[in-house]
Coordinates of C-alpha atoms in Angstrom, one line a residue:
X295 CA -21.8 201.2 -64.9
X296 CA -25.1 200.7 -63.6
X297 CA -26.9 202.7 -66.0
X298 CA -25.2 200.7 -68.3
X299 CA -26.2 197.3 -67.1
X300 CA -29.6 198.6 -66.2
X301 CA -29.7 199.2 -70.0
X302 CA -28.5 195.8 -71.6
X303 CA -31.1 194.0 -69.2
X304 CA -33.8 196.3 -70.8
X305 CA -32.6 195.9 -74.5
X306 CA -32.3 192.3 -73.0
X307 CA -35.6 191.5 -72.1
X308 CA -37.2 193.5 -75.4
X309 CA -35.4 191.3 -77.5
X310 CA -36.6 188.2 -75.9
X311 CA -40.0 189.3 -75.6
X312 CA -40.0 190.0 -79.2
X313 CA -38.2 186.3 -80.2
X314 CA -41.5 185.0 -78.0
X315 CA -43.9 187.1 -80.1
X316 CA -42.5 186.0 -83.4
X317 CA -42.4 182.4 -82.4
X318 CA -45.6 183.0 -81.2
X319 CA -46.4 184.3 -84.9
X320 CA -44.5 181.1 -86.4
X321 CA -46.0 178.5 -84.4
X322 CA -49.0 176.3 -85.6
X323 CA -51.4 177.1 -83.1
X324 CA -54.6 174.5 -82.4
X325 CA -57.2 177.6 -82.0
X326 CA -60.1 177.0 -84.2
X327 CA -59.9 181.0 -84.1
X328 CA -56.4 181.2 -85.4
X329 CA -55.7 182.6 -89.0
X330 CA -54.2 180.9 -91.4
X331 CA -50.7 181.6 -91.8
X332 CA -49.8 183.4 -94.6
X333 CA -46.9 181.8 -96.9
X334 CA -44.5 184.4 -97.2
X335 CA -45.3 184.8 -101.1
X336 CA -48.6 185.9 -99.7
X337 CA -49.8 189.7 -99.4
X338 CA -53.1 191.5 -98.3
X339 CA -54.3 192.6 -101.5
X340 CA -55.8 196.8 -101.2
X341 CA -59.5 197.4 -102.6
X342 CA -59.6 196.9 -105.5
X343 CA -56.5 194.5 -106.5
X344 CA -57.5 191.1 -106.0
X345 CA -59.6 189.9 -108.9
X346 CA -59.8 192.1 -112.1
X347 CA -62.6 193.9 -112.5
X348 CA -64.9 193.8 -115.9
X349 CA -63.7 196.2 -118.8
X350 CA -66.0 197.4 -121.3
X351 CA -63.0 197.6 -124.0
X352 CA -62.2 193.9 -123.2
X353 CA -65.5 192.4 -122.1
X354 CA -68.1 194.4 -123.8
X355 CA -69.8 197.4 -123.2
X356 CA -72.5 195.5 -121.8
X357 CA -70.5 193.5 -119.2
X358 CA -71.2 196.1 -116.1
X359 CA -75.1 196.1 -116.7
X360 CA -77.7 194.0 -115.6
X361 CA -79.6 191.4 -117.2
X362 CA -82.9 192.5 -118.9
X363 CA -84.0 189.4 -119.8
X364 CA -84.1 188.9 -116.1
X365 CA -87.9 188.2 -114.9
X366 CA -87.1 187.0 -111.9
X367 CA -87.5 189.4 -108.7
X368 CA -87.3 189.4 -105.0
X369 CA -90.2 190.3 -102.8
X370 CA -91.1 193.9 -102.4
X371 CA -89.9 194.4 -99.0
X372 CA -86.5 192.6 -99.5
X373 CA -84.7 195.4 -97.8
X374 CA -80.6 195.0 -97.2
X375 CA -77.8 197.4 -95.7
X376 CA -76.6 199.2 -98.6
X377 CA -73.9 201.5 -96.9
X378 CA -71.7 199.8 -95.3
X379 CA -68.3 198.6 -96.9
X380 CA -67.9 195.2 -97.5
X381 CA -64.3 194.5 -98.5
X382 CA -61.5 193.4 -96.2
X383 CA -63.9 192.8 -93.5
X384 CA -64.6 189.2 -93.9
X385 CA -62.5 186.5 -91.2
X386 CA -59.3 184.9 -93.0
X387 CA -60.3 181.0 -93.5
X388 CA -57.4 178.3 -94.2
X389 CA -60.1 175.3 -95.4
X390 CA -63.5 174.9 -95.3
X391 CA -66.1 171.6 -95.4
X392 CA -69.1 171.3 -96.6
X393 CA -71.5 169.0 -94.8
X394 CA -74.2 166.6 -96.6
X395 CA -77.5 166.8 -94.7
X396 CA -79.9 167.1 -97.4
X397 CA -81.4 170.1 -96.1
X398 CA -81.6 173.5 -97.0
X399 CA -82.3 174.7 -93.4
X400 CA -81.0 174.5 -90.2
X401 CA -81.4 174.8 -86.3
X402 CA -79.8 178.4 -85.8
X403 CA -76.0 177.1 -84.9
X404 CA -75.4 174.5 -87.5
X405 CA -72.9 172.7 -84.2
X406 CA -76.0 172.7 -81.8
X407 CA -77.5 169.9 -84.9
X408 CA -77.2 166.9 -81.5
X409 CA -75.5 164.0 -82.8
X410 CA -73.9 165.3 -86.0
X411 CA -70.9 165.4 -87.6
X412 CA -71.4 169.2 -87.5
X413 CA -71.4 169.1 -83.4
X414 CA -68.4 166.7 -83.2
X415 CA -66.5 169.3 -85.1
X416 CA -66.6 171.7 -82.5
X417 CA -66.6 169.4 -79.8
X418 CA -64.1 166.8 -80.7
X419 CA -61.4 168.5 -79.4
X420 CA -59.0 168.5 -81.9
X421 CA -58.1 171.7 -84.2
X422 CA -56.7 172.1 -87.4
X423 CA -53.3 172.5 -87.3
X424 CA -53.0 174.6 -90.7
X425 CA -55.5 177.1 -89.4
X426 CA -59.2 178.1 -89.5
X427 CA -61.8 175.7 -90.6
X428 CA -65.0 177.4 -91.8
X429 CA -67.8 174.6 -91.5
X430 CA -71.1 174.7 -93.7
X431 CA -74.2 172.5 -93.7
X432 CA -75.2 171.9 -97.4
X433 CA -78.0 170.4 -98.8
X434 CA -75.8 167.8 -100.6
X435 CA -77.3 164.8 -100.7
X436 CA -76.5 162.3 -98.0
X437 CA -75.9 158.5 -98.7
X438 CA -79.1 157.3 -97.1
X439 CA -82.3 158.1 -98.0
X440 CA -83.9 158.5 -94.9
X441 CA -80.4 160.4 -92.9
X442 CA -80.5 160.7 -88.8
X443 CA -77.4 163.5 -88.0
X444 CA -75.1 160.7 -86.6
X445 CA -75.7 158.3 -89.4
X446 CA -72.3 158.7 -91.6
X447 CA -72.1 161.0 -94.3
X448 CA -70.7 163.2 -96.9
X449 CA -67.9 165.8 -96.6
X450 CA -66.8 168.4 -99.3
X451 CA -63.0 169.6 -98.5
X452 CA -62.0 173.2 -100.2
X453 CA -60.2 174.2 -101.6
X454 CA -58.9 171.1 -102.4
X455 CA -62.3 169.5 -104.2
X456 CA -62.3 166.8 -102.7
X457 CA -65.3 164.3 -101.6
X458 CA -65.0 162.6 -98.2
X459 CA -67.1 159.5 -97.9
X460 CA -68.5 157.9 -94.9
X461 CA -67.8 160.5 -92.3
X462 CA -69.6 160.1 -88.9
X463 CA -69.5 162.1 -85.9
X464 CA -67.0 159.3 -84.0
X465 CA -64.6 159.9 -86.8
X466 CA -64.3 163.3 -87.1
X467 CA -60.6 163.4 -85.3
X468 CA -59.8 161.2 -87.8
X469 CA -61.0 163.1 -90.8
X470 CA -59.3 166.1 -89.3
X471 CA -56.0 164.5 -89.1
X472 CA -55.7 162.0 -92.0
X473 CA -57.8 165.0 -94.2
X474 CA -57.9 168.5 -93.5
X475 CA -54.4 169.2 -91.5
X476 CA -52.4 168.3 -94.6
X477 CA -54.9 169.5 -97.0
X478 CA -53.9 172.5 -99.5
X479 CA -55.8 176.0 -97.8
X480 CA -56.2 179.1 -98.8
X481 CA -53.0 180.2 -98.6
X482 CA -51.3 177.4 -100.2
X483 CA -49.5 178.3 -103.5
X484 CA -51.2 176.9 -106.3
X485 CA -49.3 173.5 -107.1
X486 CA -47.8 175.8 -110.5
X487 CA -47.0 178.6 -108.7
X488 CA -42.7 179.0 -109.1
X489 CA -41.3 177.6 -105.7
X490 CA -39.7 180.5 -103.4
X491 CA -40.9 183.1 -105.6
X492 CA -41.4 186.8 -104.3
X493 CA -44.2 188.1 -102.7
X494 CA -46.4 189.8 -105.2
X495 CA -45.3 193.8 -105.8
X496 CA -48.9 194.9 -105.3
X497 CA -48.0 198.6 -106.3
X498 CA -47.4 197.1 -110.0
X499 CA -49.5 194.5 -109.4
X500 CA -51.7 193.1 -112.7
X501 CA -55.0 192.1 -112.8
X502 CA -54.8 189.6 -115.3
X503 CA -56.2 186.3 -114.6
X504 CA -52.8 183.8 -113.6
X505 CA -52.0 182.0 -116.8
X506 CA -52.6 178.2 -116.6
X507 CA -50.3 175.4 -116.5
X508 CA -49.3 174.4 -120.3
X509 CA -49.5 170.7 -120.4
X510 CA -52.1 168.0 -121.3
X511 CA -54.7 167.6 -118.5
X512 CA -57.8 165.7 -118.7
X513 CA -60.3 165.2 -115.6
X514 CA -59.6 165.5 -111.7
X515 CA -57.2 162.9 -111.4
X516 CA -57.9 160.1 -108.4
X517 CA -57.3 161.1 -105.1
X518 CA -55.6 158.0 -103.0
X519 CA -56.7 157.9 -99.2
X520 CA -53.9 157.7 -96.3
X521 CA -53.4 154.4 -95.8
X522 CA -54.8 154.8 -92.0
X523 CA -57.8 156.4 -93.1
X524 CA -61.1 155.4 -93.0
X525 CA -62.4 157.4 -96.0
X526 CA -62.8 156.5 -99.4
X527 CA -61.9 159.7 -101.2
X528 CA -62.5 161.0 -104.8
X529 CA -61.9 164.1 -106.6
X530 CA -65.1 167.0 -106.9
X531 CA -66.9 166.5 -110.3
X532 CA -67.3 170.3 -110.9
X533 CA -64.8 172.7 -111.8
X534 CA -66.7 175.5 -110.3
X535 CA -69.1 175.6 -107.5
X536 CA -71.6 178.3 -106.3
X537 CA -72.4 178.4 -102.0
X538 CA -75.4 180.1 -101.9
X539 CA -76.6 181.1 -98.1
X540 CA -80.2 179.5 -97.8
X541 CA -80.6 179.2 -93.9
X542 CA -83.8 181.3 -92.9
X543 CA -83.6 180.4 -89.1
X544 CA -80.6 182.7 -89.6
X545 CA -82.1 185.0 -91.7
X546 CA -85.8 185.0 -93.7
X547 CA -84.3 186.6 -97.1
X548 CA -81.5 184.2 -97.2
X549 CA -84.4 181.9 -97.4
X550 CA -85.9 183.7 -99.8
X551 CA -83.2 184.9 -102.2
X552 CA -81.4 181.2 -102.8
X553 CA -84.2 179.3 -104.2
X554 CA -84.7 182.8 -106.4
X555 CA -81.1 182.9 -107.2
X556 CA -80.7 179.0 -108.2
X557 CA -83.4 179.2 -110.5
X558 CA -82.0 182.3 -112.8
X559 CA -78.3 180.7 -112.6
X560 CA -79.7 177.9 -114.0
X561 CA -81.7 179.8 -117.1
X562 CA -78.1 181.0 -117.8
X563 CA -76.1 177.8 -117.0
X564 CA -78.1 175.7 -119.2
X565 CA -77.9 176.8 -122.6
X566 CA -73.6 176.5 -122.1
X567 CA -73.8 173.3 -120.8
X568 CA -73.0 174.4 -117.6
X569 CA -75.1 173.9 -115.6
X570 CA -75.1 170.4 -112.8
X571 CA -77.9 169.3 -110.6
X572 CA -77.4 167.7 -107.0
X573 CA -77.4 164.2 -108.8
X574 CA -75.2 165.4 -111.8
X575 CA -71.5 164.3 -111.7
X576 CA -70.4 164.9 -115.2
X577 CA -66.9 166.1 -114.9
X578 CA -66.7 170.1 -115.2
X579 CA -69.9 172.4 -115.0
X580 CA -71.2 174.7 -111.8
X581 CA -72.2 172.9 -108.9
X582 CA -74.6 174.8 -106.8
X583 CA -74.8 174.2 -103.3
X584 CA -77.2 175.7 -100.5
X585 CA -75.8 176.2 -97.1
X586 CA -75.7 177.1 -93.7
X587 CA -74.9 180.7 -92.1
X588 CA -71.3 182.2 -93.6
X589 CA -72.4 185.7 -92.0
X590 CA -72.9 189.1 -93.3
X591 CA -77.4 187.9 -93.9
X592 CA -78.0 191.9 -93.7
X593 CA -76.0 192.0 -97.1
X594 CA -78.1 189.1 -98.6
X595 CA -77.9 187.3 -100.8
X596 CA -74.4 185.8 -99.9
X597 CA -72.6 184.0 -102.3
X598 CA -69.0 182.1 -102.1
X599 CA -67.9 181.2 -106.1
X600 CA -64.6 178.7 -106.0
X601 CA -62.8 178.2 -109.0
X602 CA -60.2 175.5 -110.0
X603 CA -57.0 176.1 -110.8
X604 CA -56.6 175.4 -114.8
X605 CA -54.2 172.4 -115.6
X606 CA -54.8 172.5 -119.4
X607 CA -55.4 175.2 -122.4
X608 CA -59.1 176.3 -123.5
X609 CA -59.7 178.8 -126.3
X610 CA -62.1 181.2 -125.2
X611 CA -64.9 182.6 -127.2
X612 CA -65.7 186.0 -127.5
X613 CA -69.3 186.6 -126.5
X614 CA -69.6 189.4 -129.3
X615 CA -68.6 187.2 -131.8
X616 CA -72.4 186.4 -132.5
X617 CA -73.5 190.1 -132.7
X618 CA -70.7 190.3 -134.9
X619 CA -71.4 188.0 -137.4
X620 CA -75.0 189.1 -137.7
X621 CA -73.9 192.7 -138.3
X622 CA -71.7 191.5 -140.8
X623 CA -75.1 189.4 -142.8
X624 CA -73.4 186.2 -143.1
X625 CA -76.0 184.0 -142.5
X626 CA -74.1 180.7 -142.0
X627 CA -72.3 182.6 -139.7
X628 CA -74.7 182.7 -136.8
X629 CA -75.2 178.8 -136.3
X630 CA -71.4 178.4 -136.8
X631 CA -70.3 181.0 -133.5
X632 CA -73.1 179.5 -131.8
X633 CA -71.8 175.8 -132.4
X634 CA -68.4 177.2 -132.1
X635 CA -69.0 178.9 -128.4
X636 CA -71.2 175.1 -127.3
X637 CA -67.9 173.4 -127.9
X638 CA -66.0 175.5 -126.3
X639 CA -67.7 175.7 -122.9
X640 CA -69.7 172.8 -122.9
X641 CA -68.0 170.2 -120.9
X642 CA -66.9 166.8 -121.8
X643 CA -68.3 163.7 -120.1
X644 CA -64.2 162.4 -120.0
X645 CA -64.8 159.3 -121.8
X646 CA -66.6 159.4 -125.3
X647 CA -65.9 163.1 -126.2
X648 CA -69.4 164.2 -126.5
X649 CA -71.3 166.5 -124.2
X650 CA -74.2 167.0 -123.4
X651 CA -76.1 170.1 -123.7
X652 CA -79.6 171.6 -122.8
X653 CA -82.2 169.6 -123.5
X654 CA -80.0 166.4 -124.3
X655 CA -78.9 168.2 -127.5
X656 CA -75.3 166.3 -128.2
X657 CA -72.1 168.6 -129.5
X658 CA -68.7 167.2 -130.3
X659 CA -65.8 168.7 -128.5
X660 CA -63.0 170.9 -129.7
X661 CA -60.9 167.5 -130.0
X662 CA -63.1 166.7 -133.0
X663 CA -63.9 169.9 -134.3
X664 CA -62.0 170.6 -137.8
X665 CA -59.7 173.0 -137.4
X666 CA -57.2 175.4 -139.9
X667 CA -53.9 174.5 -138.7
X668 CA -54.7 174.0 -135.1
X669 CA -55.4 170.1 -134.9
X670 CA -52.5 170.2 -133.1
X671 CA -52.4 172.9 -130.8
X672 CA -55.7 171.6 -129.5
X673 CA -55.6 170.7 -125.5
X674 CA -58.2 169.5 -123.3
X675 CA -58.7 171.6 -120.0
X676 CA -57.8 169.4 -116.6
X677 CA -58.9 170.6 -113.1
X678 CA -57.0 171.0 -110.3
X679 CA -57.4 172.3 -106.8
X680 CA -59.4 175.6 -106.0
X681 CA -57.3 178.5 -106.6
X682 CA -59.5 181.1 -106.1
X683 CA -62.6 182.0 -103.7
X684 CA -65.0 185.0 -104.3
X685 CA -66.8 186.0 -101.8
X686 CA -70.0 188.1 -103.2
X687 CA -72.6 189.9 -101.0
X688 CA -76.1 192.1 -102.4
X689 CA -76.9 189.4 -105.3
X690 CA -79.6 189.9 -107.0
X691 CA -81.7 187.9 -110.0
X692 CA -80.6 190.6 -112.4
X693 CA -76.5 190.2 -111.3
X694 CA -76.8 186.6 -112.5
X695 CA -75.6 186.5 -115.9
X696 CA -73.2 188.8 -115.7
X697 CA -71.8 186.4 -112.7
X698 CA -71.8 183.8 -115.1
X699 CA -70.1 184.9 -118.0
X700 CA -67.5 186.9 -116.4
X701 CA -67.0 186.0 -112.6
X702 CA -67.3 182.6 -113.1
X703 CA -65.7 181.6 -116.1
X704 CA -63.2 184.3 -116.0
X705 CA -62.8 185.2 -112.5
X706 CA -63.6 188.7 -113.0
X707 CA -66.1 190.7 -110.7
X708 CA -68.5 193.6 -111.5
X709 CA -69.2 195.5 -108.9
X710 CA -66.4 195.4 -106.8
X711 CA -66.9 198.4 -104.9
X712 CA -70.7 197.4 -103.9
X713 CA -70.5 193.5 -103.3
X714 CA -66.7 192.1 -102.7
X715 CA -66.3 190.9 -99.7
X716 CA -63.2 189.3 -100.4
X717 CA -61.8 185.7 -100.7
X718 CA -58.5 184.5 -101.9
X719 CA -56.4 183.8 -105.2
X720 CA -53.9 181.1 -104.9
X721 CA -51.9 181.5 -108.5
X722 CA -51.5 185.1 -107.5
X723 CA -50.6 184.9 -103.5
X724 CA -53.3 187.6 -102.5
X725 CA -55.8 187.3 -99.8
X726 CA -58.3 190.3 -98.7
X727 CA -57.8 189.5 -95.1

């Protein structure tokens, strides 16, 4: 019998050591190293199967080349690691803040800024309890004009879009528990996901952008404060934002490739309406934000693109729908695509129906655009939270407008193979990590 016995303690003592691991696993940990635990409708997504990539019969044969128009160029010795392989490699992230210092660089560790909100972050004490949080300086605008790092300030919570007013370094346990523990993260379904659905079958898995929610949305709606919390709260303006990595304490091209980069967004953001300064809170439109470190510099430029999560129905335009209509020599044509694709990507200002587009030129929304038969079918777009985050590395000027039209507004990417990190996409329950 001993062998026996000696046997049963063995098979004993494995299966309790593996109940501790996966409690272990289970367990909300209060490691600001610890990765975000997956909801079980999340997978790892393989190369190549997180966001869709461009297709020429779809998107144009034009949508995998570079911009020509593009004069724009980095200096001559703006050298970058061009072999190694980006994808999968990044660290998983549950939420992430963006801090309002109005600079655009910063001592080398962000946390060693004495005094700030950034260094009470890390020294506080207190962890997120739903996982990692990735902390950014940004060169949002502060509330005071002439900011000292303890003075309160602004915070930016993703994915969830929301703007956290007077933070200071004193409060930051509070902003972490009233804020970011019961904050949506990156792997939190998207709010119209289907409850308890199956993870994602990624051997037949489709690459087609989620579909959006089908009911009547409008802007972000208010977001209320816990009643114990010293934050007024509001919703993020933008329905996209673009982190560009500007710190050259960190890095001299990051310094050099962000300005660069901002500028040829903008040329392309402008004409849609698109385009938002760091004063410009129109509802909808691209944010652009410089900020601290994220990693990876020798692959500069960095860029993080979050999208919202569609609560509405837009009608897209089909940029060859203006070549098109030349080639076909109607000559009304032209002006009407063109006025056509404004109102369709221009964004509203949410309360008198007209937006405003480059150079103060004034279109009327879809809402008030005649339509054959479809007065009815018309709905404006809401925002909700972020649903999905790109993570791009080896931008250049050139890659701009192709980012625009198709990995911005469509959440498709170009040249996966060459400059996807990874990132996240909520509606589908995939993560790269």
């Amino acid at each position: 019998m001993a062998p026996f016995s000696t046997n049963r303690r063995t098979m004993t003592a494995t299966f309790s050591s593996a109940l501790k691991r996966g409690r272990a696993f289970l367990t909300p940990t209060n490691s600001s190293t610890a990765i975000p635990r997956l909801d079980r409708s999340f997978s790892k997504a393989p190369e190549g199967a997180l966001f869709p990539k461009v297709d020429p019969a779809i998107d144009g044969e034009d949508c995998d080349h570079d911009c020509e128009s593009c004069s724009i160029k980095y200096p001559a010795k703006f050298n970058i690691d061009e072999d190694d392989k980006l994808y999968g490699h990044v660290n998983a992230w549950a939420t992430h803040i963006l801090v309002a210092t109005g600079k655009t660089d910063w001592v080398r560790d962000v946390s060693d800024e004495k005094g700030s909100v950034m260094e009470a972050v890390r020294d506080c004490g207190i962890e997120p309890s739903n996982g990692r949080l990735m902390l950014s300086a940004s060169n949002m605008p502060p509330p005071y004009e002439h900011q000292s790092p303890s003075d309160p300030t602004t915070i930016l919570l993703l994915p969830s879009f929301t703007i956290i007013e007077n933070v200071a370094p004193k409060t930051v346990p509070n902003l972490i528990k009233h804020h970011i523990n019961p904050a949506p993260t990156s792997t939190t379904p998207f709010p119209f996901r289907i409850p308890n659905s199956s993870p994602p079958d990624i051997s037949s898995l489709s690459l087609d952008p989620a579909p959006s929610a089908q009911f009547n949305g409008t802007t972000p709606s208010p977001i209320s404060s816990p009643p114990s919390s010293p934050f007024p709260t509001r919703p993020c303006p933008h329905k996209y934002l673009i982190l560009l990595c500007s710190q050259k304490t960190r890095d001299a091209r990051c310094g050099q490739s962000a300005p660069l980069l901002r500028r040829e967004f903008e040329r392309h953001l402008r004409p849609l309406g698109l385009y938002r300064d760091l004063q410009d809170e129109r509802p909808g439109g691209v944010g652009i934000y410089f900020i601290s470190h994220i990693g990876g510099h020798k692959y500069s430029a960095n860029m993080m693109i979050y999208r919202r999560g569609e609560v509405g129905v837009i009608n897209e335009v089909d940029a060859s729908d203006e070549d098109s209509s030349e080639q076909k020599g109607h000559e009304n044509s032209r002006d009407q695509v063109r006025s056509n694709r404004e109102v369709e990507v221009v964004e509203t200002d949410g309360s008198n129906g007209i937006a405003r587009g480059d150079g103060g030129k004034t279109n009327t929304v879809n809402s008030e655009m005649p339509s054959k038969g479809h007065d009815n079918e018309k709905k404006s777009v809401g925002m909700g939270e972020g649903s999905q985050c790109i993570w791009l590395a080896r931008i250049r000027p050139e890659d701009c407008e192709g980012i625009v039209k198709h990995t911005i507004l469509k959440g498709k990417v170009i040249k996966p193979e060459r400059q996807l990190r990874g990132g996240f996409d909520r509606q589908r329950g995939l993560v790269s990590w």
